[in-house]
Amino acid sequence: MKNKSLVTITDFSKEEYLRILEVAAEFEANSYQNLLNGQVVGVLFFEPSTRTRLSFESAINRLGGRVIGFTDSATSSVTKGETLNDTIRVVTNYCELIVMRHPLEGSVRYASEIANVPVINAGDGSNQHPTQTLLDLYSIQKTQGKLNDLNIFLVGDLKYGRTVHSLLMALSEFNATFYFISPDELRMPDEYKMYLEELGLKYYESTELDDNMKNADIIYMTRVQKERFSDPIEYERTKNAYVLKNHMLEGTRDNMRVLHPLPRVNEIHTSVDSNPKAYYFQQTENGVYVRQAIIALMLGLK
Ligand code: CP
């Protein structure tokens, strides 16, 4: 992992995922460790964020590092016409590591080829969100006591939701069975279904959140990604396709947990928040420890 970029979840191996989860548990037990000792991390967000950016910044601060960057490209020289190539060539001189979110698929891969420091993908368009996946794996392992042989329900916008794309690829290493629940317009893209088929893994598709939920170990809800739609009418038609409510969780496994990368719009009713099966706010806390582990391992500090 040392000095490698993390652009897509398959940049790391299964063994590396497990090592990250192990180190994340160490940070959960003892979060403040001055491993960065003043080293600088560039945090470049060309697209809005609450959790990813702030949990990265919290992770860097807890590791004794310093943050530079921008939270809105409108405050950078991108507005004057500077290219991504030039921006990355400059920022790479100012820091030891770059964390980057961008609306264009492939933009973080491009940045990683220009930068002479490792680059972490904090979300590129509807493509990948690998650090979210690693915190999702950590959350699944913590709540289920294992990662292998689980029934994973992915619900909502499976077309544009980058978190489900990365998560599917990671969980394919652990013999998961997938249930894809989405409106027809927002089905899991064929390339990801083919990925599972080539590995001989099972998946089921439905437009309904139905009785099958009783078999779920994890229900992973997602927001319909308004910002990715070219047709606002299609967004209006699909935005409230699924609203998870407490009564729908009756009869599900005791150990089943509801995850959501957040932000939530309407897809989980707020009354579910106090249900013991709701885990999405604890999931956000796990993001700090997992990102501490990723940074420490990528910079060879653990
Ligand atoms: N989960 C996630 O990526 O949230 P943000 O968009 O707030 O970073």
mmCIF file of C-alpha atoms and ligand atoms in Angstrom:
data_model
loop_
_atom_site.group_PDB
_atom_site.id
_atom_site.type_symbol
_atom_site.label_atom_id
_atom_site.label_comp_id
_atom_site.label_asym_id
_atom_site.label_seq_id
_atom_site.Cartn_x
_atom_site.Cartn_y
_atom_site.Cartn_z
ATOM 1 C CA MET A 1 0.000 0.000 0.000
ATOM 2 C CA LYS A 2 2.909 2.333 0.746
ATOM 3 C CA ASN A 3 3.054 5.189 -1.781
ATOM 4 C CA LYS A 4 0.314 3.610 -3.946
ATOM 5 C CA SER A 5 -2.687 5.699 -4.970
ATOM 6 C CA LEU A 6 -6.205 4.555 -4.092
ATOM 7 C CA VAL A 7 -8.383 5.413 -7.084
ATOM 8 C CA THR A 8 -10.577 2.357 -7.446
ATOM 9 C CA ILE A 9 -11.261 -0.205 -4.742
ATOM 10 C CA THR A 10 -9.458 -2.875 -6.783
ATOM 11 C CA ASP A 11 -6.213 -0.893 -6.466
ATOM 12 C CA PHE A 12 -5.939 -2.678 -3.112
ATOM 13 C CA SER A 13 -6.117 -6.433 -2.520
ATOM 14 C CA LYS A 14 -8.370 -8.319 -0.130
ATOM 15 C CA GLU A 15 -5.398 -8.696 2.235
ATOM 16 C CA GLU A 16 -4.881 -4.927 2.106
ATOM 17 C CA TYR A 17 -8.574 -4.286 2.914
ATOM 18 C CA LEU A 18 -8.221 -6.545 5.954
ATOM 19 C CA ARG A 19 -5.028 -4.807 7.055
ATOM 20 C CA ILE A 20 -6.791 -1.417 6.818
ATOM 21 C CA LEU A 21 -9.662 -2.726 8.965
ATOM 22 C CA GLU A 22 -7.182 -4.057 11.521
ATOM 23 C CA VAL A 23 -5.381 -0.699 11.752
ATOM 24 C CA ALA A 24 -8.721 1.162 11.855
ATOM 25 C CA ALA A 25 -9.623 -0.840 14.956
ATOM 26 C CA GLU A 26 -6.336 0.314 16.524
ATOM 27 C CA PHE A 27 -7.286 3.924 15.779
ATOM 28 C CA GLU A 28 -10.751 3.397 17.206
ATOM 29 C CA ALA A 29 -9.088 2.313 20.452
ATOM 30 C CA ASN A 30 -6.550 5.163 20.368
ATOM 31 C CA SER A 31 -7.400 7.826 17.808
ATOM 32 C CA TYR A 32 -4.897 10.564 18.626
ATOM 33 C CA GLN A 33 -1.444 9.470 17.420
ATOM 34 C CA ASN A 34 1.056 12.016 16.144
ATOM 35 C CA LEU A 35 2.214 9.946 13.179
ATOM 36 C CA LEU A 36 2.048 12.712 10.563
ATOM 37 C CA ASN A 37 4.031 15.044 12.829
ATOM 38 C CA GLY A 38 3.148 18.187 10.865
ATOM 39 C CA GLN A 39 3.187 16.647 7.363
ATOM 40 C CA VAL A 40 0.817 18.350 4.939
ATOM 41 C CA VAL A 41 -2.146 16.734 3.145
ATOM 42 C CA GLY A 42 -3.876 18.457 0.205
ATOM 43 C CA VAL A 43 -7.659 18.091 0.333
ATOM 44 C CA LEU A 44 -9.156 19.170 -3.000
ATOM 45 C CA PHE A 45 -12.940 19.060 -3.264
ATOM 46 C CA PHE A 46 -14.321 20.047 -6.661
ATOM 47 C CA GLU A 47 -17.744 18.808 -5.521
ATOM 48 C CA PRO A 48 -19.660 19.299 -2.229
ATOM 49 C CA SER A 49 -19.150 17.028 0.770
ATOM 50 C CA THR A 50 -19.811 16.923 4.491
ATOM 51 C CA ARG A 51 -18.707 13.495 5.755
ATOM 52 C CA THR A 52 -15.862 12.612 3.440
ATOM 53 C CA ARG A 53 -14.084 15.937 3.664
ATOM 54 C CA LEU A 54 -14.623 16.524 7.370
ATOM 55 C CA SER A 55 -13.757 12.957 8.367
ATOM 56 C CA PHE A 56 -10.564 13.162 6.288
ATOM 57 C CA GLU A 57 -9.727 16.481 7.933
ATOM 58 C CA SER A 58 -10.494 15.052 11.363
ATOM 59 C CA ALA A 59 -8.322 12.001 10.565
ATOM 60 C CA ILE A 60 -5.410 14.220 9.438
ATOM 61 C CA ASN A 61 -5.707 16.418 12.539
ATOM 62 C CA ARG A 62 -5.846 13.405 14.867
ATOM 63 C CA LEU A 63 -2.667 12.138 13.184
ATOM 64 C CA GLY A 64 -0.915 15.457 13.862
ATOM 65 C CA GLY A 65 -0.929 16.570 10.238
ATOM 66 C CA ARG A 66 -1.905 19.809 8.522
ATOM 67 C CA VAL A 67 -4.552 20.340 5.871
ATOM 68 C CA ILE A 68 -4.391 22.597 2.826
ATOM 69 C CA GLY A 69 -6.883 22.726 -0.015
ATOM 70 C CA PHE A 70 -10.267 23.997 -1.065
ATOM 71 C CA THR A 71 -13.836 22.994 -0.407
ATOM 72 C CA ASP A 72 -15.189 24.625 -3.541
ATOM 73 C CA SER A 73 -13.276 24.913 -6.805
ATOM 74 C CA ALA A 74 -14.905 28.343 -7.265
ATOM 75 C CA THR A 75 -12.340 29.643 -4.756
ATOM 76 C CA SER A 76 -9.433 28.207 -6.794
ATOM 77 C CA SER A 77 -7.824 29.272 -10.073
ATOM 78 C CA VAL A 78 -9.981 26.714 -11.885
ATOM 79 C CA THR A 79 -12.404 29.647 -12.282
ATOM 80 C CA LYS A 80 -9.683 31.467 -14.269
ATOM 81 C CA GLY A 81 -9.432 28.509 -16.656
ATOM 82 C CA GLU A 82 -6.599 26.554 -15.046
ATOM 83 C CA THR A 83 -6.656 22.895 -16.078
ATOM 84 C CA LEU A 84 -6.770 19.912 -13.746
ATOM 85 C CA ASN A 85 -3.333 18.947 -15.047
ATOM 86 C CA ASP A 86 -1.825 22.277 -13.968
ATOM 87 C CA THR A 87 -3.691 22.333 -10.660
ATOM 88 C CA ILE A 88 -2.365 18.899 -9.685
ATOM 89 C CA ARG A 89 1.191 19.661 -10.886
ATOM 90 C CA VAL A 90 1.204 22.653 -8.542
ATOM 91 C CA VAL A 91 -0.490 21.116 -5.497
ATOM 92 C CA THR A 92 1.777 18.060 -5.624
ATOM 93 C CA ASN A 93 4.640 20.427 -4.659
ATOM 94 C CA TYR A 94 2.814 21.502 -1.514
ATOM 95 C CA CYS A 95 1.921 18.237 0.216
ATOM 96 C CA GLU A 96 2.755 14.575 0.912
ATOM 97 C CA LEU A 97 -0.643 13.187 -0.105
ATOM 98 C CA ILE A 98 -3.664 14.407 -2.085
ATOM 99 C CA VAL A 99 -7.306 13.600 -1.276
ATOM 100 C CA MET A 100 -9.534 14.577 -4.186
ATOM 101 C CA ARG A 101 -13.239 14.571 -5.092
ATOM 102 C CA HIS A 102 -14.341 15.541 -8.582
ATOM 103 C CA PRO A 103 -17.613 15.280 -10.557
ATOM 104 C CA LEU A 104 -15.966 13.649 -13.594
ATOM 105 C CA GLU A 105 -15.454 9.874 -13.747
ATOM 106 C CA GLY A 106 -11.765 9.119 -14.328
ATOM 107 C CA SER A 107 -10.552 12.531 -13.145
ATOM 108 C CA VAL A 108 -8.892 11.124 -10.016
ATOM 109 C CA ARG A 109 -7.100 8.423 -12.042
ATOM 110 C CA TYR A 110 -5.845 11.227 -14.309
ATOM 111 C CA ALA A 111 -4.672 13.237 -11.278
ATOM 112 C CA SER A 112 -2.870 10.190 -9.862
ATOM 113 C CA GLU A 113 -0.900 9.856 -13.102
ATOM 114 C CA ILE A 114 0.281 13.480 -12.850
ATOM 115 C CA ALA A 115 0.951 13.762 -9.118
ATOM 116 C CA ASN A 116 4.260 12.674 -7.628
ATOM 117 C CA VAL A 117 2.554 11.946 -4.290
ATOM 118 C CA PRO A 118 -0.142 9.303 -3.647
ATOM 119 C CA VAL A 119 -3.720 10.328 -4.498
ATOM 120 C CA ILE A 120 -6.866 9.122 -2.723
ATOM 121 C CA ASN A 121 -10.173 9.128 -4.582
ATOM 122 C CA ALA A 122 -12.821 10.782 -2.379
ATOM 123 C CA GLY A 123 -15.462 10.169 -5.086
ATOM 124 C CA ASP A 124 -15.288 10.671 -8.866
ATOM 125 C CA GLY A 125 -18.680 11.224 -10.467
ATOM 126 C CA SER A 126 -20.792 8.075 -10.444
ATOM 127 C CA ASN A 127 -17.710 5.854 -10.704
ATOM 128 C CA GLN A 128 -16.052 4.950 -7.383
ATOM 129 C CA HIS A 129 -15.820 5.970 -3.709
ATOM 130 C CA PRO A 130 -13.239 3.516 -2.330
ATOM 131 C CA THR A 131 -12.694 5.041 1.122
ATOM 132 C CA GLN A 132 -16.465 4.934 1.708
ATOM 133 C CA THR A 133 -16.299 1.249 0.821
ATOM 134 C CA LEU A 134 -13.545 0.583 3.321
ATOM 135 C CA LEU A 135 -15.544 2.253 6.078
ATOM 136 C CA ASP A 136 -18.582 0.272 4.938
ATOM 137 C CA LEU A 137 -16.551 -2.954 5.209
ATOM 138 C CA TYR A 138 -15.425 -1.905 8.689
ATOM 139 C CA SER A 139 -19.047 -1.223 9.670
ATOM 140 C CA ILE A 140 -20.204 -4.555 8.258
ATOM 141 C CA GLN A 141 -17.450 -6.463 10.025
ATOM 142 C CA LYS A 142 -18.193 -4.713 13.324
ATOM 143 C CA THR A 143 -21.918 -5.390 13.186
ATOM 144 C CA GLN A 144 -21.899 -8.873 11.623
ATOM 145 C CA GLY A 145 -18.680 -10.183 13.172
ATOM 146 C CA LYS A 146 -17.558 -11.302 9.702
ATOM 147 C CA LEU A 147 -17.420 -10.263 6.061
ATOM 148 C CA ASN A 148 -17.938 -13.624 4.387
ATOM 149 C CA ASP A 149 -21.155 -15.158 3.022
ATOM 150 C CA LEU A 150 -23.512 -12.236 3.713
ATOM 151 C CA ASN A 151 -26.785 -11.274 2.023
ATOM 152 C CA ILE A 152 -26.367 -7.655 0.966
ATOM 153 C CA PHE A 153 -29.344 -5.577 -0.179
ATOM 154 C CA LEU A 154 -28.374 -2.507 -2.210
ATOM 155 C CA VAL A 155 -31.356 -0.184 -2.487
ATOM 156 C CA GLY A 156 -32.076 3.001 -4.437
ATOM 157 C CA ASP A 157 -29.967 4.632 -7.114
ATOM 158 C CA LEU A 158 -27.743 1.792 -8.282
ATOM 159 C CA LYS A 159 -26.991 3.487 -11.587
ATOM 160 C CA TYR A 160 -25.402 6.730 -10.418
ATOM 161 C CA GLY A 161 -24.509 5.765 -6.819
ATOM 162 C CA ARG A 162 -20.728 5.392 -6.736
ATOM 163 C CA THR A 163 -20.725 3.911 -3.229
ATOM 164 C CA VAL A 164 -22.613 0.798 -4.325
ATOM 165 C CA HIS A 165 -20.264 0.262 -7.271
ATOM 166 C CA SER A 166 -17.156 0.204 -5.066
ATOM 167 C CA LEU A 167 -18.902 -1.819 -2.345
ATOM 168 C CA LEU A 168 -20.041 -4.503 -4.782
ATOM 169 C CA MET A 169 -16.486 -4.961 -6.046
ATOM 170 C CA ALA A 170 -15.032 -5.200 -2.537
ATOM 171 C CA LEU A 171 -17.680 -7.601 -1.219
ATOM 172 C CA SER A 172 -17.207 -9.828 -4.237
ATOM 173 C CA GLU A 173 -14.002 -10.902 -2.455
ATOM 174 C CA PHE A 174 -16.112 -12.257 0.419
ATOM 175 C CA ASN A 175 -18.660 -14.447 -1.382
ATOM 176 C CA ALA A 176 -21.574 -12.042 -0.874
ATOM 177 C CA THR A 177 -25.008 -12.620 -2.387
ATOM 178 C CA PHE A 178 -26.485 -9.374 -3.705
ATOM 179 C CA TYR A 179 -30.062 -8.162 -3.953
ATOM 180 C CA PHE A 180 -30.374 -5.088 -6.173
ATOM 181 C CA ILE A 181 -33.527 -3.084 -5.445
ATOM 182 C CA SER A 182 -34.039 -0.083 -7.702
ATOM 183 C CA PRO A 183 -36.473 1.573 -10.083
ATOM 184 C CA ASP A 184 -36.014 0.280 -13.639
ATOM 185 C CA GLU A 185 -34.384 3.569 -14.659
ATOM 186 C CA LEU A 186 -31.730 3.262 -11.932
ATOM 187 C CA ARG A 187 -30.710 -0.389 -12.205
ATOM 188 C CA MET A 188 -27.213 -1.611 -11.459
ATOM 189 C CA PRO A 189 -25.168 -1.054 -14.662
ATOM 190 C CA ASP A 190 -24.439 -4.171 -16.719
ATOM 191 C CA GLU A 191 -20.681 -3.880 -16.246
ATOM 192 C CA TYR A 192 -21.061 -4.544 -12.505
ATOM 193 C CA LYS A 193 -23.457 -7.438 -13.043
ATOM 194 C CA MET A 194 -21.012 -8.953 -15.525
ATOM 195 C CA TYR A 195 -18.255 -8.501 -12.940
ATOM 196 C CA LEU A 196 -20.233 -10.703 -10.529
ATOM 197 C CA GLU A 197 -21.165 -13.209 -13.232
ATOM 198 C CA GLU A 198 -17.528 -13.691 -14.168
ATOM 199 C CA LEU A 199 -16.777 -14.470 -10.513
ATOM 200 C CA GLY A 200 -19.720 -16.876 -10.289
ATOM 201 C CA LEU A 201 -21.458 -14.779 -7.614
ATOM 202 C CA LYS A 202 -25.232 -14.647 -7.236
ATOM 203 C CA TYR A 203 -27.364 -11.523 -7.573
ATOM 204 C CA TYR A 204 -31.091 -10.886 -7.748
ATOM 205 C CA GLU A 205 -32.845 -7.799 -9.126
ATOM 206 C CA SER A 206 -36.203 -6.373 -8.118
ATOM 207 C CA THR A 207 -38.083 -3.105 -8.136
ATOM 208 C CA GLU A 208 -39.731 -3.970 -4.792
ATOM 209 C CA LEU A 209 -38.478 -3.925 -1.211
ATOM 210 C CA ASP A 210 -40.410 -7.054 -0.283
ATOM 211 C CA ASP A 211 -40.443 -10.177 1.901
ATOM 212 C CA ASN A 212 -36.960 -11.115 0.739
ATOM 213 C CA MET A 213 -35.713 -8.475 3.197
ATOM 214 C CA LYS A 214 -36.144 -11.107 5.924
ATOM 215 C CA ASN A 215 -32.973 -12.729 4.545
ATOM 216 C CA ALA A 216 -30.907 -9.553 4.657
ATOM 217 C CA ASP A 217 -27.780 -9.199 6.769
ATOM 218 C CA ILE A 218 -27.235 -5.635 5.546
ATOM 219 C CA ILE A 219 -29.715 -3.244 3.917
ATOM 220 C CA TYR A 220 -27.659 -0.521 2.261
ATOM 221 C CA MET A 221 -29.921 2.401 1.384
ATOM 222 C CA THR A 222 -28.819 5.098 -1.060
ATOM 223 C CA ARG A 223 -30.000 8.530 -2.122
ATOM 224 C CA VAL A 224 -31.217 9.161 -5.652
ATOM 225 C CA GLN A 225 -28.325 11.240 -7.021
ATOM 226 C CA LYS A 226 -30.154 14.356 -8.214
ATOM 227 C CA GLU A 227 -26.940 16.023 -9.414
ATOM 228 C CA ARG A 228 -26.247 13.252 -11.975
ATOM 229 C CA PHE A 229 -29.597 13.413 -13.817
ATOM 230 C CA SER A 230 -29.747 15.117 -17.198
ATOM 231 C CA ASP A 231 -33.562 14.947 -17.138
ATOM 232 C CA PRO A 232 -35.163 16.590 -14.042
ATOM 233 C CA ILE A 233 -38.475 14.854 -14.790
ATOM 234 C CA GLU A 234 -36.780 11.459 -14.422
ATOM 235 C CA TYR A 235 -35.409 12.565 -11.048
ATOM 236 C CA GLU A 236 -38.876 13.660 -9.908
ATOM 237 C CA ARG A 237 -40.289 10.301 -10.991
ATOM 238 C CA THR A 238 -37.740 8.236 -9.059
ATOM 239 C CA LYS A 239 -36.721 10.384 -6.086
ATOM 240 C CA ASN A 240 -39.140 8.836 -3.586
ATOM 241 C CA ALA A 241 -39.090 5.296 -4.970
ATOM 242 C CA TYR A 242 -38.177 3.818 -1.571
ATOM 243 C CA VAL A 243 -38.808 5.209 1.895
ATOM 244 C CA LEU A 244 -37.691 2.778 4.592
ATOM 245 C CA LYS A 245 -40.015 2.781 7.624
ATOM 246 C CA ASN A 246 -39.921 0.926 10.933
ATOM 247 C CA HIS A 247 -42.765 -1.458 10.117
ATOM 248 C CA MET A 248 -40.809 -2.681 7.079
ATOM 249 C CA LEU A 249 -38.016 -3.870 9.377
ATOM 250 C CA GLU A 250 -40.339 -6.150 11.376
ATOM 251 C CA GLY A 251 -39.391 -9.790 10.818
ATOM 252 C CA THR A 252 -35.875 -8.979 9.635
ATOM 253 C CA ARG A 253 -32.906 -10.728 11.269
ATOM 254 C CA ASP A 254 -32.039 -9.503 14.774
ATOM 255 C CA ASN A 255 -28.506 -8.808 13.667
ATOM 256 C CA MET A 256 -29.494 -7.082 10.413
ATOM 257 C CA ARG A 257 -28.256 -3.497 10.166
ATOM 258 C CA VAL A 258 -29.325 -0.610 7.960
ATOM 259 C CA LEU A 259 -26.418 1.303 6.436
ATOM 260 C CA HIS A 260 -26.479 4.448 4.302
ATOM 261 C CA PRO A 261 -23.452 6.425 3.077
ATOM 262 C CA LEU A 262 -25.497 9.605 3.725
ATOM 263 C CA PRO A 263 -26.583 12.295 2.998
ATOM 264 C CA ARG A 264 -30.156 11.090 3.316
ATOM 265 C CA VAL A 265 -33.017 12.898 1.637
ATOM 266 C CA ASN A 266 -36.274 10.906 2.072
ATOM 267 C CA GLU A 267 -35.185 7.301 1.666
ATOM 268 C CA ILE A 268 -35.069 6.472 5.386
ATOM 269 C CA HIS A 269 -37.857 7.887 7.539
ATOM 270 C CA THR A 270 -36.399 9.732 10.538
ATOM 271 C CA SER A 271 -38.375 7.481 12.924
ATOM 272 C CA VAL A 272 -36.007 4.635 11.912
ATOM 273 C CA ASP A 273 -33.069 6.561 13.427
ATOM 274 C CA SER A 274 -33.873 5.264 16.915
ATOM 275 C CA ASN A 275 -34.395 1.674 15.723
ATOM 276 C CA PRO A 276 -31.546 -0.535 17.048
ATOM 277 C CA LYS A 277 -31.098 -1.818 13.492
ATOM 278 C CA ALA A 278 -30.184 1.662 12.216
ATOM 279 C CA TYR A 279 -26.403 1.983 12.008
ATOM 280 C CA TYR A 280 -25.815 4.891 9.595
ATOM 281 C CA PHE A 281 -24.691 7.477 12.135
ATOM 282 C CA GLN A 282 -22.197 5.077 13.784
ATOM 283 C CA GLN A 283 -21.054 4.327 10.218
ATOM 284 C CA THR A 284 -20.016 7.984 9.797
ATOM 285 C CA GLU A 285 -17.885 7.794 12.947
ATOM 286 C CA ASN A 286 -16.148 4.682 11.620
ATOM 287 C CA GLY A 287 -15.089 6.797 8.638
ATOM 288 C CA VAL A 288 -12.593 8.736 10.754
ATOM 289 C CA TYR A 289 -10.754 5.615 12.000
ATOM 290 C CA VAL A 290 -10.725 3.981 8.588
ATOM 291 C CA ARG A 291 -9.375 7.133 6.922
ATOM 292 C CA GLN A 292 -6.700 7.409 9.617
ATOM 293 C CA ALA A 293 -5.700 3.838 8.779
ATOM 294 C CA ILE A 294 -5.642 4.485 5.029
ATOM 295 C CA ILE A 295 -3.461 7.597 5.412
ATOM 296 C CA ALA A 296 -1.083 5.946 7.883
ATOM 297 C CA LEU A 297 -0.621 2.865 5.713
ATOM 298 C CA MET A 298 -0.293 4.741 2.426
ATOM 299 C CA LEU A 299 2.421 6.949 3.913
ATOM 300 C CA GLY A 300 4.194 3.988 5.496
ATOM 301 C CA LEU A 301 3.582 5.251 9.038
ATOM 302 C CA LYS A 302 2.180 1.944 10.344
HETATM 303 N N1 CP B 1 -20.861 9.580 2.123
HETATM 304 C C1 CP B 1 -20.431 10.697 1.499
HETATM 305 O O1 CP B 1 -19.646 10.647 0.532
HETATM 306 O O2 CP B 1 -20.928 11.847 2.043
HETATM 307 P P1 CP B 1 -20.467 13.311 1.621
HETATM 308 O O3 CP B 1 -20.952 13.537 0.201
HETATM 309 O O4 CP B 1 -21.123 14.246 2.596
HETATM 310 O O5 CP B 1 -18.985 13.362 1.676
#
